[in-house]
mmCIF file with all atom_site columns, C-alpha atoms in Angstrom:
data_model
loop_
_atom_site.group_PDB
_atom_site.id
_atom_site.type_symbol
_atom_site.label_atom_id
_atom_site.label_alt_id
_atom_site.label_comp_id
_atom_site.label_asym_id
_atom_site.label_entity_id
_atom_site.label_seq_id
_atom_site.pdbx_PDB_ins_code
_atom_site.Cartn_x
_atom_site.Cartn_y
_atom_site.Cartn_z
_atom_site.occupancy
_atom_site.B_iso_or_equiv
_atom_site.pdbx_formal_charge
_atom_site.auth_seq_id
_atom_site.auth_comp_id
_atom_site.auth_asym_id
_atom_site.auth_atom_id
_atom_site.pdbx_PDB_model_num
ATOM 1  C CA . UNK B 1 1  ? 18.116 -188.651 -15.503 1.00 95.00 ? 247 UNK B CA 1
ATOM 2  C CA . UNK B 1 2  ? 18.039 -192.371 -14.916 1.00 97.00 ? 248 UNK B CA 1
ATOM 3  C CA . UNK B 1 3  ? 17.465 -194.688 -17.892 1.00 98.00 ? 249 UNK B CA 1
ATOM 4  C CA . UNK B 1 4  ? 16.266 -198.190 -17.052 1.00 98.00 ? 250 UNK B CA 1
ATOM 5  C CA . UNK B 1 5  ? 15.612 -201.221 -19.247 1.00 98.00 ? 251 UNK B CA 1
ATOM 6  C CA . UNK B 1 6  ? 13.383 -203.676 -17.434 1.00 98.00 ? 252 UNK B CA 1
ATOM 7  C CA . UNK B 1 7  ? 10.934 -206.515 -17.759 1.00 98.00 ? 253 UNK B CA 1
ATOM 8  C CA . UNK B 1 8  ? 7.322  -205.418 -18.194 1.00 97.00 ? 254 UNK B CA 1
ATOM 9  C CA . UNK B 1 9  ? 5.950  -206.726 -14.880 1.00 97.00 ? 255 UNK B CA 1
ATOM 10 C CA . UNK B 1 10 ? 3.556  -205.301 -12.266 1.00 97.00 ? 256 UNK B CA 1
ATOM 11 C CA . UNK B 1 11 ? 4.997  -202.941 -9.628  1.00 97.00 ? 257 UNK B CA 1
ATOM 12 C CA . UNK B 1 12 ? 8.304  -202.319 -11.427 1.00 97.00 ? 258 UNK B CA 1
ATOM 13 C CA . UNK B 1 13 ? 7.835  -198.528 -11.441 1.00 97.00 ? 259 UNK B CA 1
ATOM 14 C CA . UNK B 1 14 ? 6.684  -198.716 -7.814  1.00 97.00 ? 260 UNK B CA 1
ATOM 15 C CA . UNK B 1 15 ? 9.844  -200.535 -6.742  1.00 98.00 ? 261 UNK B CA 1
ATOM 16 C CA . UNK B 1 16 ? 12.058 -198.043 -8.553  1.00 98.00 ? 262 UNK B CA 1
ATOM 17 C CA . UNK B 1 17 ? 10.247 -195.036 -7.097  1.00 97.00 ? 263 UNK B CA 1
ATOM 18 C CA . UNK B 1 18 ? 10.481 -196.582 -3.603  1.00 97.00 ? 264 UNK B CA 1
ATOM 19 C CA . UNK B 1 19 ? 14.287 -196.693 -3.900  1.00 97.00 ? 265 UNK B CA 1
ATOM 20 C CA . UNK B 1 20 ? 14.361 -193.035 -4.939  1.00 97.00 ? 266 UNK B CA 1
ATOM 21 C CA . UNK B 1 21 ? 11.886 -191.932 -2.262  1.00 96.00 ? 267 UNK B CA 1
ATOM 22 C CA . UNK B 1 22 ? 13.918 -193.661 0.463   1.00 96.00 ? 268 UNK B CA 1
ATOM 23 C CA . UNK B 1 23 ? 16.829 -191.447 -0.594  1.00 95.00 ? 269 UNK B CA 1
ATOM 24 C CA . UNK B 1 24 ? 14.603 -188.328 -0.521  1.00 95.00 ? 270 UNK B CA 1
ATOM 25 C CA . UNK B 1 25 ? 14.883 -187.911 -4.310  1.00 96.00 ? 271 UNK B CA 1
ATOM 26 C CA . UNK B 1 26 ? 11.898 -186.361 -6.061  1.00 96.00 ? 272 UNK B CA 1
ATOM 27 C CA . UNK B 1 27 ? 10.757 -187.602 -9.472  1.00 97.00 ? 273 UNK B CA 1
ATOM 28 C CA . UNK B 1 28 ? 10.053 -184.548 -11.625 1.00 97.00 ? 274 UNK B CA 1
ATOM 29 C CA . UNK B 1 29 ? 9.197  -186.485 -14.794 1.00 98.00 ? 275 UNK B CA 1
ATOM 30 C CA . UNK B 1 30 ? 8.695  -190.162 -15.613 1.00 97.00 ? 276 UNK B CA 1
ATOM 31 C CA . UNK B 1 31 ? 8.183  -191.919 -18.931 1.00 98.00 ? 277 UNK B CA 1
ATOM 32 C CA . UNK B 1 32 ? 7.544  -195.655 -19.184 1.00 97.00 ? 278 UNK B CA 1
ATOM 33 C CA . UNK B 1 33 ? 7.006  -197.391 -22.508 1.00 98.00 ? 279 UNK B CA 1
ATOM 34 C CA . UNK B 1 34 ? 6.614  -201.100 -23.041 1.00 97.00 ? 280 UNK B CA 1
ATOM 35 C CA . UNK B 1 35 ? 6.541  -203.565 -25.892 1.00 97.00 ? 281 UNK B CA 1
ATOM 36 C CA . UNK B 1 36 ? 5.640  -207.114 -25.031 1.00 97.00 ? 282 UNK B CA 1
ATOM 37 C CA . UNK B 1 37 ? 7.720  -208.465 -22.161 1.00 98.00 ? 283 UNK B CA 1
ATOM 38 C CA . UNK B 1 38 ? 10.087 -205.470 -21.968 1.00 98.00 ? 284 UNK B CA 1
ATOM 39 C CA . UNK B 1 39 ? 9.868  -201.826 -20.961 1.00 98.00 ? 285 UNK B CA 1
ATOM 40 C CA . UNK B 1 40 ? 12.078 -198.749 -20.889 1.00 98.00 ? 286 UNK B CA 1
ATOM 41 C CA . UNK B 1 41 ? 11.749 -196.196 -18.119 1.00 98.00 ? 287 UNK B CA 1
ATOM 42 C CA . UNK B 1 42 ? 13.208 -192.677 -18.105 1.00 98.00 ? 288 UNK B CA 1
ATOM 43 C CA . UNK B 1 43 ? 13.113 -190.770 -14.831 1.00 98.00 ? 289 UNK B CA 1
ATOM 44 C CA . UNK B 1 44 ? 14.119 -187.144 -14.339 1.00 98.00 ? 290 UNK B CA 1
ATOM 45 C CA . UNK B 1 45 ? 15.186 -186.526 -10.746 1.00 96.00 ? 291 UNK B CA 1
ATOM 46 C CA . UNK B 1 46 ? 15.387 -183.335 -8.688  1.00 93.00 ? 292 UNK B CA 1
ATOM 47 C CA . UNK B 1 47 ? 18.815 -183.883 -7.142  1.00 89.00 ? 293 UNK B CA 1
ATOM 48 C CA . UNK B 1 48 ? 21.717 -186.242 -7.668  1.00 91.00 ? 294 UNK B CA 1
ATOM 49 C CA . UNK B 1 49 ? 21.458 -189.999 -7.908  1.00 93.00 ? 295 UNK B CA 1
ATOM 50 C CA . UNK B 1 50 ? 24.537 -191.595 -6.364  1.00 93.00 ? 296 UNK B CA 1
ATOM 51 C CA . UNK B 1 51 ? 26.138 -194.927 -7.232  1.00 94.00 ? 297 UNK B CA 1
ATOM 52 C CA . UNK B 1 52 ? 24.512 -196.641 -4.225  1.00 95.00 ? 298 UNK B CA 1
ATOM 53 C CA . UNK B 1 53 ? 21.011 -195.710 -5.440  1.00 96.00 ? 299 UNK B CA 1
ATOM 54 C CA . UNK B 1 54 ? 21.823 -196.965 -8.922  1.00 96.00 ? 300 UNK B CA 1
ATOM 55 C CA . UNK B 1 55 ? 23.102 -200.225 -7.410  1.00 97.00 ? 301 UNK B CA 1
ATOM 56 C CA . UNK B 1 56 ? 19.827 -200.617 -5.493  1.00 97.00 ? 302 UNK B CA 1
ATOM 57 C CA . UNK B 1 57 ? 17.828 -200.087 -8.696  1.00 98.00 ? 303 UNK B CA 1
ATOM 58 C CA . UNK B 1 58 ? 19.969 -202.649 -10.517 1.00 98.00 ? 304 UNK B CA 1
ATOM 59 C CA . UNK B 1 59 ? 19.294 -205.141 -7.704  1.00 98.00 ? 305 UNK B CA 1
ATOM 60 C CA . UNK B 1 60 ? 15.527 -205.060 -8.341  1.00 98.00 ? 306 UNK B CA 1
ATOM 61 C CA . UNK B 1 61 ? 14.373 -208.332 -9.879  1.00 98.00 ? 307 UNK B CA 1
ATOM 62 C CA . UNK B 1 62 ? 13.471 -207.606 -13.488 1.00 98.00 ? 308 UNK B CA 1
ATOM 63 C CA . UNK B 1 63 ? 15.788 -204.623 -14.017 1.00 98.00 ? 309 UNK B CA 1
ATOM 64 C CA . UNK B 1 64 ? 18.029 -205.511 -16.944 1.00 98.00 ? 310 UNK B CA 1
ATOM 65 C CA . UNK B 1 65 ? 20.158 -202.351 -17.184 1.00 98.00 ? 311 UNK B CA 1
ATOM 66 C CA . UNK B 1 66 ? 20.229 -198.930 -15.573 1.00 98.00 ? 312 UNK B CA 1
ATOM 67 C CA . UNK B 1 67 ? 22.444 -195.931 -16.075 1.00 97.00 ? 313 UNK B CA 1
ATOM 68 C CA . UNK B 1 68 ? 22.665 -192.245 -15.318 1.00 96.00 ? 314 UNK B CA 1
ATOM 69 C CA . UNK B 1 69 ? 22.264 -189.993 -18.330 1.00 92.00 ? 315 UNK B CA 1
#
């Protein structure tokens, strides 16, 4: 599972899913909740997310924090 705190802006989930898809990782479950300018996204992945993928997610403009759970 990947837990991500991010700004509540258009295409944020799309950018995150693009990073995962490029690494051939399937999203089995996704939850995104927002309040005002901020959102929290939980993504369950079929497979392992490596440090490089997490670094790519953290590099997305608007991602505040991300970690593997």
